[in-house]
Amino acid sequence: MTGGRRGACALRHKTMGGVRTAPLWRLTLPLGLGLPDTAGERELAGRRGRHVPAAAAGASPGLHLGDTELGRELRQQQEPAAALVLEALSGKPTEEQKMPEVPGLKPANPPVLPAPQKADASPASSKVLPQRPRKHFRRGPPHLQIRAPNTDSKAGMQDEAKEQAAAPGDVLQDENTQRTVISWRGAVIEPEQGTGLPLRREEAPTKPSLLVTRMQKEAGLPNERQKGVIEAFRHAWKGYRQFAWGHDELRPVSRSFSEWFGLGLTLIDALDTMWILGLKQEFREARTWVSEKLDFKKDVDVNLFESTIRILGGLLSTYHLSGDRLFLRKAEDFGNRLMPAFMTPSKIPYSDVNIGTGVAHPPQWTSDSTVSEVTSIQLEFRELSRLTGVRKFQEAAEEVTRHVHNLSGKKDGLVPMFINTHSGSFTHLGVFTLGARADSYYEYLLKQWIQGGKKETQLLEDYLAAIEGIKTHLMRRSEPRKLTFIGELAHGRFNAKMDHLVCFLPGTLALGVHHGLSADHMELAQALMETCYQMNRQMETGLSPEIVHFNLYPPADDLDVKVKPADRHNLLRPETVESLFYLYRTTGDRKYQDWGWEILQSFNKYTRVPSGGYSSINNVQSPNKPEPRDKMESFFLGETLKYLYLLFSDDPNLLSLDTYVFNTEAHPLPIWAPA
């Protein structure tokens, strides 16, 4: 979804493209007036509610990188790491300093970082079966090499030398300054009971376990539908590589690019997708760019939420899958530069931070932050602390979670959309939605509980309360098909409007059932999945609009949904195929694969640009004139195509739901386990 989910309008915070100019935002939601009713009114809203100006808005089949030249190269990069420096939390960061090394970590993998065991755990059948709760075979993805490199290499040392040379003066030696620094020499620190940070080390094996090796040998070739996803990715990557290399987003129609942060968002967002799809050459080229060109020491404002889920999440995920320390070094550097955002009176972070100057600030129009943005960074910051041993990341993010848990202004577990960074209180009370500005709050309650080994009962309680609140206040059925949908509530008045972003919910519900929650949640998940499919199917292009309104009374045209002119665009969003992936994994019903295949064919027919890339379109109701918007969101490669590839796989252990939890940008992070 992922959470989040993004785009240039009412996006699950997923959009923001174009060249960034100041001021970026204009408030479109007057106090007390409820939710914007159309995507046109939300054209200033970012992917999950952030405000942006409207105007800005060949590898061989079966390739497994662990057994390839690229995999061998990456395994040879285990030289001692130069210590990264902690950025100061004040407005002006201190100079980075080179510190002595101490034992650190290798990336997590199932044998070292297993999912929580259950008493009735049993090996999976040799047949292709869906994953089901309490019957889990604890093992990692057979298609992926997930061990860290085991030997020192000149290549890795050269990478570090290049990084330091590229930014002279960034690293100064100061023997008198004491800091917590982590090196990566083959030691693994595992978490204590609950979510406490790891305090003990365990020596990692000197080579991949026999289980991981066997899984790699057993991995099969991609099937025909997966090959279709690989072909689509290569076509999209062709356009990005040729016309937008190193820039944030491709503009495929004009064969140019747009910048948001100037940090290569599409490239970073797509790193783990390339690894999962086995695209050796593309991954190697992208890694070289990260090593030689990606520099976070630049005077640019970034959105805390969007940069966390895309950049930090993407780097952490790629580190875990590849074992390449380059990505962890980059992740820690970037995480340090985000920390000034938390320096507010309430500890509720500002929406924006300058990663070069360390100055954080709210939008121009308000001191509020978006609830979904401040509560959808926890998976990434918690994992960064677990890997580095630096507590501040996890502590800052979890303080936000605790604060929101204790706030008044909720309605049976539902939360408002905005929170004030000075007072720490909810604002715009009485307005509740599962669309932009609130969606991934609910997603991350469940996923943090899963990530931490199902020990944080407060998170689970908040999630379960919210689901009951959704059923009570936001769930209705349409006419004539009786489709179950999730609307919005503003000051007691129900609006039968549903963002495409809300289609993350069936997948989240199914994930909860997979991890032992009530079977009633699966019934709701399946009903909502049908609705999200119909949001696509009832459109002439087979692609869902950004927003639909459901008929509560029998309509004249026999359709359950109606679309306003300002809402009929499609941003290549992942939410529907994301939930299809979860529903197929948890039920084994192949109709979900078929629905996903239909959507991929629609993307190919109406959004594919011949010269390379895919473009968002303005009109899903006009197959003859869909009107390309000349924008390929980074999440199309980072989420949409990744979820389609996983959906079409019949191997439940390819990124097993018992081993990984996906952040809201579809970047898989390991599930923790007790020490």
XYZ file of C-alpha atoms in Angstrom:
675
model
C 0.000 0.000 0.000
C 2.028 0.294 2.146
C 1.531 2.010 2.977
C 1.009 4.528 2.423
C -0.030 4.732 -1.081
C 0.793 7.737 -3.157
C 0.068 10.010 -6.113
C -0.493 13.631 -7.009
C -3.885 13.900 -5.533
C -5.787 12.388 -2.722
C -3.056 9.889 -2.692
C -2.295 7.760 0.145
C 0.454 10.256 0.406
C 1.878 8.734 -2.655
C 2.287 11.424 -5.127
C 4.256 14.535 -5.210
C 6.036 14.836 -8.396
C 7.339 17.652 -10.423
C 9.820 20.327 -9.594
C 9.468 21.467 -6.045
C 8.952 25.172 -5.488
C 8.142 27.120 -2.350
C 5.669 27.482 -0.920
C 4.546 23.961 -1.745
C 1.254 23.780 0.012
C -2.111 25.480 0.201
C -4.690 24.209 2.640
C -7.793 22.920 0.930
C -9.636 21.778 4.039
C -11.235 24.673 5.954
C -11.739 24.003 9.632
C -14.942 22.164 10.306
C -15.953 21.749 6.684
C -15.130 18.056 6.439
C -13.251 16.256 3.706
C -12.545 17.441 0.177
C -15.183 15.767 -1.949
C -13.265 15.228 -5.157
C -9.773 14.515 -6.311
C -9.839 17.940 -7.873
C -10.203 19.482 -4.453
C -7.434 17.175 -3.285
C -5.097 17.940 -6.151
C -3.005 19.773 -3.594
C -2.907 16.726 -1.371
C 0.142 14.539 -1.457
C 0.140 10.837 -1.952
C -1.356 10.326 1.467
C -2.618 13.804 2.012
C 0.437 15.986 1.657
C -0.270 19.230 -0.165
C 1.390 19.861 -3.490
C 0.613 22.459 -6.134
C -1.779 21.063 -8.724
C 0.569 22.033 -11.528
C 3.341 19.956 -10.069
C 1.155 17.341 -9.761
C 17.445 -9.020 -19.740
C 18.121 -11.404 -17.059
C 17.455 -15.011 -17.929
C 14.405 -16.717 -16.422
C 15.003 -18.102 -12.970
C 18.047 -15.973 -12.257
C 19.020 -16.120 -8.595
C 21.497 -13.436 -7.662
C 22.950 -15.385 -4.767
C 24.417 -17.825 -7.298
C 25.471 -15.245 -9.886
C 28.497 -13.086 -10.450
C 26.652 -10.183 -8.835
C 25.824 -12.267 -5.776
C 29.449 -13.359 -5.473
C 30.613 -9.773 -5.786
C 28.308 -8.695 -3.001
C 29.418 -11.538 -0.742
C 32.998 -10.286 -1.076
C 32.308 -6.967 0.564
C 32.738 -7.672 4.258
C 35.672 -5.383 5.031
C 35.613 -3.276 8.202
C 33.196 -0.390 7.841
C 34.090 3.205 8.462
C 31.926 4.471 11.277
C 29.069 6.733 10.367
C 28.578 9.854 12.384
C 25.474 10.720 14.323
C 23.867 13.941 13.251
C 23.028 16.377 16.024
C 19.377 16.854 16.799
C 19.696 20.604 16.848
C 18.969 22.916 13.973
C 22.598 22.757 12.798
C 24.173 19.315 12.630
C 27.645 18.791 13.998
C 30.542 17.809 11.748
C 30.710 14.082 11.079
C 33.589 12.352 12.815
C 35.417 9.106 12.222
C 35.077 6.829 15.246
C 36.606 3.521 16.342
C 34.731 0.416 15.352
C 32.776 -1.843 17.685
C 31.066 -5.124 16.862
C 27.944 -4.785 14.773
C 25.545 -6.674 12.576
C 24.972 -8.655 9.492
C 21.597 -8.527 7.822
C 18.786 -10.596 9.252
C 17.844 -13.894 7.700
C 15.446 -16.630 8.727
C 18.013 -18.945 10.416
C 19.407 -16.010 12.471
C 16.271 -13.907 12.821
C 13.363 -16.378 12.776
C 9.722 -15.471 13.036
C 8.111 -16.192 16.425
C 7.596 -19.959 16.705
C 4.244 -21.517 17.448
C 3.647 -24.800 19.212
C 1.905 -26.318 16.223
C 4.290 -25.102 13.560
C 4.713 -27.711 10.854
C 6.603 -27.987 7.575
C 4.770 -26.878 4.474
C 3.431 -29.486 2.114
C 5.320 -30.168 -1.072
C 2.229 -29.020 -2.928
C 1.587 -25.372 -3.709
C -0.606 -24.250 -0.853
C -1.656 -20.854 0.455
C -0.208 -19.645 3.728
C -2.530 -20.130 6.652
C -2.352 -19.058 10.297
C -0.617 -21.413 12.760
C 0.747 -23.677 10.037
C 4.000 -22.029 9.136
C 7.195 -23.495 7.787
C 9.815 -21.093 9.098
C 12.104 -20.409 6.235
C 13.164 -17.538 4.066
C 12.562 -16.751 0.410
C 14.114 -19.402 -1.823
C 14.765 -16.953 -4.645
C 16.938 -14.613 -2.617
C 20.482 -14.602 -1.306
C 19.962 -13.011 2.076
C 23.257 -13.600 3.849
C 25.782 -10.875 4.396
C 29.102 -11.024 2.568
C 31.649 -13.057 4.500
C 35.020 -11.873 3.234
C 36.868 -8.638 2.955
C 37.189 -7.170 -0.498
C 39.031 -4.365 -2.170
C 35.857 -3.363 -3.974
C 34.065 -2.603 -0.744
C 36.991 -0.615 0.593
C 37.111 1.347 -2.620
C 33.400 2.140 -2.237
C 34.010 3.658 1.179
C 37.004 5.586 -0.056
C 34.963 6.982 -2.944
C 32.150 8.032 -0.607
C 34.534 9.861 1.701
C 36.405 11.455 -1.166
C 33.150 12.647 -2.725
C 32.369 14.690 0.358
C 35.702 15.948 1.735
C 35.440 17.377 5.185
C 32.418 15.283 6.086
C 34.470 12.925 8.216
C 36.856 14.393 10.764
C 38.700 12.338 13.344
C 38.141 13.272 16.969
C 39.449 10.765 19.489
C 37.915 12.622 22.413
C 34.332 12.379 21.209
C 32.547 9.262 22.393
C 29.772 7.921 20.220
C 27.895 4.702 19.729
C 29.181 3.309 16.462
C 28.556 -0.011 14.774
C 30.839 -1.962 12.483
C 29.673 -4.885 10.402
C 32.098 -7.755 10.955
C 29.798 -10.726 11.111
C 28.176 -10.322 14.532
C 24.408 -10.406 14.884
C 22.584 -8.612 17.697
C 19.160 -9.994 18.358
C 16.304 -8.161 20.077
C 15.387 -8.837 23.659
C 11.906 -9.817 24.717
C 9.339 -7.387 23.437
C 10.635 -4.472 21.418
C 13.689 -3.662 23.458
C 16.796 -2.920 21.455
C 19.332 -5.718 21.039
C 21.885 -5.937 23.813
C 23.746 -9.157 23.102
C 25.710 -10.392 20.148
C 25.702 -13.749 18.473
C 28.411 -14.775 16.080
C 26.979 -15.282 12.623
C 27.869 -18.339 10.567
C 30.800 -17.899 8.233
C 28.718 -19.054 5.270
C 25.032 -19.246 4.336
C 23.143 -21.964 6.168
C 22.399 -25.269 4.451
C 18.699 -24.373 4.580
C 19.207 -21.145 2.660
C 21.484 -22.885 0.174
C 18.933 -25.641 -0.372
C 16.140 -23.138 -0.887
C 18.178 -21.365 -3.550
C 18.748 -24.631 -5.393
C 15.042 -25.486 -5.231
C 13.904 -22.129 -6.578
C 12.057 -22.512 -9.845
C 11.803 -20.474 -12.986
C 9.330 -17.576 -13.164
C 6.015 -18.552 -14.690
C 4.488 -16.859 -17.722
C 2.657 -14.202 -15.746
C 5.751 -13.379 -13.710
C 7.652 -13.062 -16.977
C 5.021 -10.541 -18.026
C 5.802 -8.486 -14.921
C 9.527 -8.705 -15.613
C 8.931 -7.465 -19.157
C 6.826 -4.563 -17.856
C 9.513 -3.634 -15.347
C 12.218 -3.695 -17.998
C 10.124 -1.472 -20.240
C 9.574 1.008 -17.417
C 13.245 0.877 -16.455
C 14.272 1.441 -20.059
C 12.521 4.800 -20.043
C 13.894 5.781 -16.638
C 17.430 4.741 -17.528
C 17.403 6.585 -20.838
C 15.569 9.783 -19.943
C 15.652 10.222 -16.146
C 18.681 8.373 -14.799
C 19.515 9.476 -11.263
C 16.505 11.794 -11.066
C 13.384 11.341 -8.985
C 10.711 10.512 -11.557
C 10.375 9.784 -15.242
C 8.159 11.872 -17.496
C 7.752 9.230 -20.189
C 5.716 11.153 -22.755
C 8.054 14.138 -22.945
C 11.057 11.842 -22.427
C 12.325 13.912 -19.538
C 12.262 13.877 -15.754
C 10.946 15.699 -12.722
C 12.597 16.330 -9.368
C 11.099 16.359 -5.916
C 14.057 15.829 -3.590
C 16.755 15.244 -6.195
C 17.704 11.924 -4.588
C 16.927 9.389 -7.302
C 13.631 8.281 -5.747
C 12.630 5.900 -8.530
C 16.013 4.204 -8.500
C 16.049 3.684 -4.723
C 12.400 2.639 -4.624
C 13.080 -0.010 -7.267
C 16.271 -1.547 -5.838
C 14.663 -4.431 -3.974
C 12.204 -5.016 -6.814
C 15.123 -5.594 -9.174
C 16.699 -7.983 -6.679
C 13.464 -9.952 -6.250
C 12.879 -10.134 -10.014
C 16.460 -11.301 -10.548
C 17.479 -8.377 -12.770
C 21.229 -8.669 -12.410
C 22.489 -6.000 -14.783
C 19.927 -3.398 -13.750
C 20.668 -3.920 -10.057
C 24.423 -3.667 -10.573
C 24.095 -0.364 -12.434
C 21.758 1.026 -9.800
C 24.115 -0.020 -7.009
C 26.978 1.777 -8.735
C 24.885 4.967 -8.821
C 24.074 4.631 -5.115
C 27.755 4.111 -4.313
C 29.127 6.905 -6.485
C 26.356 9.477 -6.848
C 23.918 9.285 -3.939
C 24.931 12.042 -1.521
C 22.595 13.134 1.255
C 24.664 16.158 2.193
C 22.640 18.623 0.160
C 20.517 21.649 0.924
C 17.085 20.219 0.211
C 13.849 19.806 2.141
C 12.403 16.312 2.263
C 9.056 15.142 3.548
C 9.725 12.991 6.603
C 7.102 10.386 5.789
C 7.660 10.033 2.054
C 11.436 9.948 2.340
C 11.289 7.453 5.208
C 9.083 4.918 3.457
C 10.739 5.258 0.051
C 14.417 5.998 0.745
C 15.075 4.665 4.248
C 12.754 1.712 3.741
C 14.207 0.956 0.327
C 17.795 1.035 1.567
C 17.059 -1.158 4.600
C 15.172 -3.691 2.528
C 17.888 -3.893 -0.093
C 20.483 -4.368 2.630
C 18.558 -7.298 4.062
C 18.055 -8.975 0.704
C 21.529 -8.412 -0.709
C 23.718 -8.323 2.399
C 25.557 -5.324 0.930
C 26.727 -2.965 3.688
C 26.673 -0.015 1.307
C 22.915 0.222 1.712
C 23.045 0.100 5.512
C 25.674 2.856 5.595
C 23.469 5.002 3.403
C 20.420 4.194 5.512
C 22.084 5.244 8.769
C 23.382 8.444 7.228
C 19.931 9.314 5.952
C 18.231 8.359 9.210
C 20.498 10.710 11.140
C 19.610 13.544 8.811
C 15.885 13.022 9.420
C 16.135 13.230 13.210
C 15.776 17.041 13.548
C 12.146 16.640 12.442
C 11.362 15.274 15.917
C 12.610 18.396 17.705
C 9.191 19.879 18.422
C 7.550 20.889 21.726
C 5.303 17.808 21.601
C 7.806 15.416 19.965
C 5.277 14.996 17.157
C 7.585 15.489 14.167
C 7.418 18.289 11.654
C 6.433 17.270 8.155
C 9.643 18.521 6.535
C 13.338 18.585 7.290
C 16.339 19.916 5.387
C 18.794 17.039 5.244
C 21.702 19.373 4.582
C 21.152 22.070 7.214
C 19.223 20.068 9.787
C 16.419 22.652 9.906
C 12.956 21.113 10.281
C 9.665 22.915 9.820
C 5.945 22.443 9.204
C 4.213 23.351 5.948
C 3.798 27.041 5.131
C 0.089 27.003 5.850
C -0.123 25.277 9.234
C 1.778 23.910 12.199
C -0.105 20.616 11.868
C 1.279 17.331 10.651
C -0.730 14.564 9.000
C -1.629 11.725 11.364
C -0.809 9.004 8.862
C 2.568 10.574 8.133
C 3.771 10.741 11.742
C 2.480 7.247 12.564
C 3.789 5.470 9.450
C 7.547 5.771 9.944
C 7.885 3.396 12.874
C 8.720 0.162 11.034
C 11.699 1.812 9.395
C 13.072 3.715 12.407
C 12.687 0.703 14.687
C 14.559 -1.518 12.244
C 17.315 1.069 11.831
C 17.868 1.013 15.601
C 17.868 -2.776 15.669
C 20.561 -2.916 13.007
C 22.794 -0.128 14.292
C 22.272 -0.351 18.046
C 21.554 3.396 18.090
C 18.461 3.814 20.258
C 17.416 7.309 19.236
C 15.672 6.227 16.029
C 13.346 3.754 17.702
C 12.805 5.932 20.757
C 11.720 8.949 18.710
C 9.306 6.960 16.562
C 7.784 4.991 19.425
C 7.256 8.120 21.505
C 4.923 9.298 18.738
C 3.044 5.992 18.876
C 2.601 6.196 22.647
C 1.502 9.806 22.436
C -1.164 9.120 19.821
C -2.378 6.112 21.784
C -3.204 8.341 24.763
C -4.845 11.198 22.842
C -8.497 12.139 23.132
C -10.548 12.935 20.055
C -10.830 9.416 18.665
C -14.118 7.774 17.773
C -14.169 4.082 18.636
C -10.556 3.679 17.534
C -10.812 5.987 14.498
C -8.415 8.945 14.427
C -8.713 12.449 12.912
C -6.461 13.407 10.008
C -4.299 16.139 11.562
C -2.207 16.604 14.702
C -0.582 19.793 15.991
C 3.168 19.675 16.456
C 3.136 22.252 19.271
C 0.271 21.035 21.448
C 0.442 17.420 20.366
C -3.357 17.327 20.067
C -5.567 16.221 17.205
C -7.037 19.019 15.093
C -9.957 19.110 12.656
C -11.884 16.932 15.053
C -14.917 14.952 13.971
C -13.597 14.049 10.508
C -12.703 10.400 9.904
C -11.477 8.611 6.795
C -9.404 5.621 5.755
C -8.187 7.515 2.710
C -5.531 10.188 2.411
C -4.009 11.536 5.640
C -5.159 8.676 7.882
C -4.885 5.351 6.039
C -1.488 3.941 6.972
C -1.966 4.747 10.678
C -4.158 1.661 10.829
C -1.803 -0.386 8.663
C 1.214 0.312 10.883
C -0.604 -0.606 14.100
C -0.884 -4.172 12.844
C 2.501 -4.302 11.151
C 4.426 -3.004 14.170
C 2.752 -5.672 16.274
C 3.874 -8.291 13.766
C 7.363 -6.821 13.396
C 7.978 -6.900 17.153
C 7.054 -10.543 17.573
C 3.413 -9.962 18.577
C 4.345 -8.760 22.063
C 3.153 -5.145 22.018
C -0.455 -5.628 23.044
C -1.182 -1.894 22.991
C -0.695 -1.849 19.223
C -2.948 -4.853 18.741
C -5.650 -3.379 20.971
C -5.630 -0.104 19.036
C -5.829 -1.989 15.735
C -8.727 -4.178 16.825
C -10.600 -1.176 18.225
C -10.134 0.662 14.929
C -11.494 -2.240 12.882
C -14.619 -2.270 15.045
C -14.918 1.493 14.604
C -14.681 1.061 10.828
C -17.461 -1.526 10.866
C -19.677 0.665 13.021
C -19.210 4.092 11.447
C -17.698 3.804 7.959
C -18.889 0.538 6.400
C -21.918 0.491 4.097
C -23.253 -1.534 1.151
C -23.988 -0.172 -2.292
C -26.829 -0.647 -4.740
C -27.518 -2.698 -6.765
C -24.730 -5.263 -6.166
C -24.561 -4.781 -2.384
C -20.822 -4.095 -2.559
C -19.238 -3.511 0.837
C -17.352 -0.211 0.887
C -15.700 2.168 3.350
C -16.951 5.748 3.292
C -16.084 8.849 5.306
C -17.621 10.600 8.279
C -17.578 14.373 8.823
C -19.269 15.712 11.949
C -21.763 12.879 12.012
C -22.594 13.062 8.307
C -21.738 10.007 6.190
C -20.280 10.446 2.700
C -20.358 7.420 0.377
C -16.964 8.329 -1.070
C -14.057 5.900 -1.168
C -10.487 6.635 -2.233
C -8.604 3.987 -4.161
C -6.110 4.327 -1.325
C -8.588 2.538 0.943
C -8.013 -0.632 -1.069
C -5.025 -1.311 1.179
C -7.508 -2.455 3.836
C -8.505 -5.908 2.523
C -4.839 -6.881 2.373
C -4.162 -5.597 5.873
C -7.161 -7.481 7.238
C -6.017 -10.690 5.548
C -2.508 -10.251 6.943
C -3.963 -9.974 10.429
C -5.920 -13.205 9.979
C -2.771 -14.929 8.739
C -1.161 -13.961 12.047
C -3.992 -15.354 14.128
C -6.662 -12.648 14.310
C -10.406 -13.234 14.014
C -11.766 -15.049 10.975
C -14.440 -12.354 10.791
C -11.744 -10.048 9.474
C -11.245 -12.361 6.505
C -14.911 -12.122 5.590
C -14.637 -8.337 5.508
C -11.332 -8.569 3.595
C -12.897 -10.712 0.868
C -15.936 -8.445 0.578
C -13.784 -5.327 0.264
C -11.503 -7.075 -2.229
C -14.507 -7.662 -4.480
C -15.370 -3.973 -4.187
C -11.868 -2.842 -5.126
C -11.904 -5.174 -8.101
C -15.236 -3.724 -9.226
C -13.779 -0.210 -8.932
C -11.444 -1.314 -11.725
C -13.769 -3.578 -13.674
C -16.651 -1.106 -13.959
C -14.367 1.423 -15.662
C -14.012 1.328 -19.441
C -10.228 0.989 -19.227
C -10.310 -1.608 -16.462
C -8.387 0.771 -14.205
C -9.739 2.326 -11.035
C -10.191 6.087 -10.706
C -8.658 7.931 -7.781
C -12.019 8.339 -6.029
C -15.447 6.776 -6.488
C -18.844 7.516 -4.988
C -21.121 4.581 -4.266
C -24.845 4.530 -4.847
C -26.828 3.997 -1.673
C -30.075 3.746 -3.666
C -30.834 1.818 -6.887
C -29.317 3.781 -9.808
C -30.689 4.144 -13.314
C -27.563 2.771 -15.012
C -27.259 -0.387 -12.890
C -23.743 0.583 -11.749
C -22.697 0.710 -8.116
C -20.083 3.421 -8.606
C -20.117 6.857 -10.122
C -17.108 9.000 -10.844
C -16.868 12.769 -10.881
C -14.811 14.364 -13.677
C -12.140 15.573 -11.259
C -11.685 12.074 -9.835
C -11.320 9.882 -12.905
C -7.533 9.792 -13.149
C -5.343 6.777 -12.382
C -1.871 7.178 -10.891
C -0.574 3.608 -11.388
C -1.360 2.946 -7.741
C -0.591 -0.380 -6.009
C -3.372 -0.716 -3.427
C -5.635 -3.104 -5.329
C -2.858 -5.450 -6.451
C -1.274 -5.208 -3.007
C -4.439 -6.579 -1.422
C -4.800 -9.183 -4.187
C -1.359 -10.455 -3.179
C -2.359 -10.838 0.466
C -5.716 -12.419 -0.376
C -4.118 -14.983 -2.659
C -1.402 -15.799 -0.118
C -3.950 -16.360 2.634
C -6.752 -18.111 0.711
C -5.127 -19.759 -2.307
C -8.066 -18.645 -4.471
C -6.685 -18.206 -7.989
C -9.355 -15.702 -8.952
C -7.197 -13.094 -7.223
C -4.321 -13.924 -9.574
C -6.705 -13.634 -12.528
C -7.911 -10.221 -11.349
C -4.335 -9.038 -11.029
C -3.543 -10.250 -14.535
C -6.480 -8.258 -15.884
C -5.143 -5.111 -14.206
C -1.631 -5.648 -15.572
C -3.059 -6.020 -19.076
C -4.979 -2.768 -18.620
C -1.813 -1.006 -17.514
C -0.080 -2.302 -20.628
C -2.919 -1.266 -22.916
C -3.696 2.220 -21.614
C -0.654 3.526 -19.720
C 2.384 2.082 -21.519
C 4.505 4.594 -23.445
C 6.279 3.115 -26.519
C 9.620 4.833 -25.903
C 9.822 3.430 -22.386
C 7.917 3.837 -19.151
C 4.298 3.980 -18.050
C 2.255 7.124 -17.520
C -0.550 8.042 -15.161
C -3.709 8.858 -17.112
C -6.415 11.482 -16.678
C -9.502 9.542 -17.737
C -10.147 5.903 -16.900
C -13.563 6.161 -18.544
C -12.196 6.938 -21.991
C -10.371 3.990 -23.559
C -9.938 5.917 -26.811
C -8.503 8.985 -25.123
C -7.103 8.173 -21.672
C -4.995 11.371 -21.721
C -1.553 10.498 -20.312
C -0.391 12.785 -17.504
C 3.301 12.332 -18.399
C 4.338 11.025 -14.991
C 5.523 7.657 -13.742
C 5.386 7.524 -9.965
C 8.294 5.810 -8.233
C 5.861 3.481 -6.490
C 4.876 1.897 -9.791
C 8.254 0.128 -9.752
C 8.633 -0.031 -5.985
C 5.155 -1.389 -5.224
C 2.762 -2.060 -8.081
C 4.989 -4.323 -10.171
C 6.552 -5.945 -7.103
C 3.177 -6.949 -5.687
C 2.076 -8.247 -9.090
C 5.188 -10.418 -9.327
C 4.602 -11.822 -5.843
C 0.882 -12.295 -6.556
C 1.662 -14.475 -9.572
C 4.079 -16.660 -7.607
C 2.796 -19.988 -6.316
C 5.603 -20.217 -3.759
C 4.366 -18.988 -0.352
C 7.971 -18.851 0.864
C 8.983 -16.186 -1.617
C 9.165 -13.356 0.913
C 7.146 -15.370 3.399
C 4.574 -13.529 5.480
C 6.039 -15.350 8.487
C 9.485 -13.899 7.897
C 8.922 -10.423 6.464
C 6.566 -7.527 6.990
C 6.212 -5.037 4.144
C 6.379 -1.341 4.886
C 3.797 0.905 3.287
C 6.030 1.283 0.222
C 6.244 -2.519 -0.216
C 9.795 -2.772 1.124
C 10.121 -6.061 3.064
C 11.706 -5.869 6.520
C 12.392 -8.864 8.786
C 10.068 -9.889 11.598
C 11.872 -9.801 14.919
C 12.142 -12.727 17.296
C 12.994 -13.071 20.996
C 16.670 -13.543 21.778
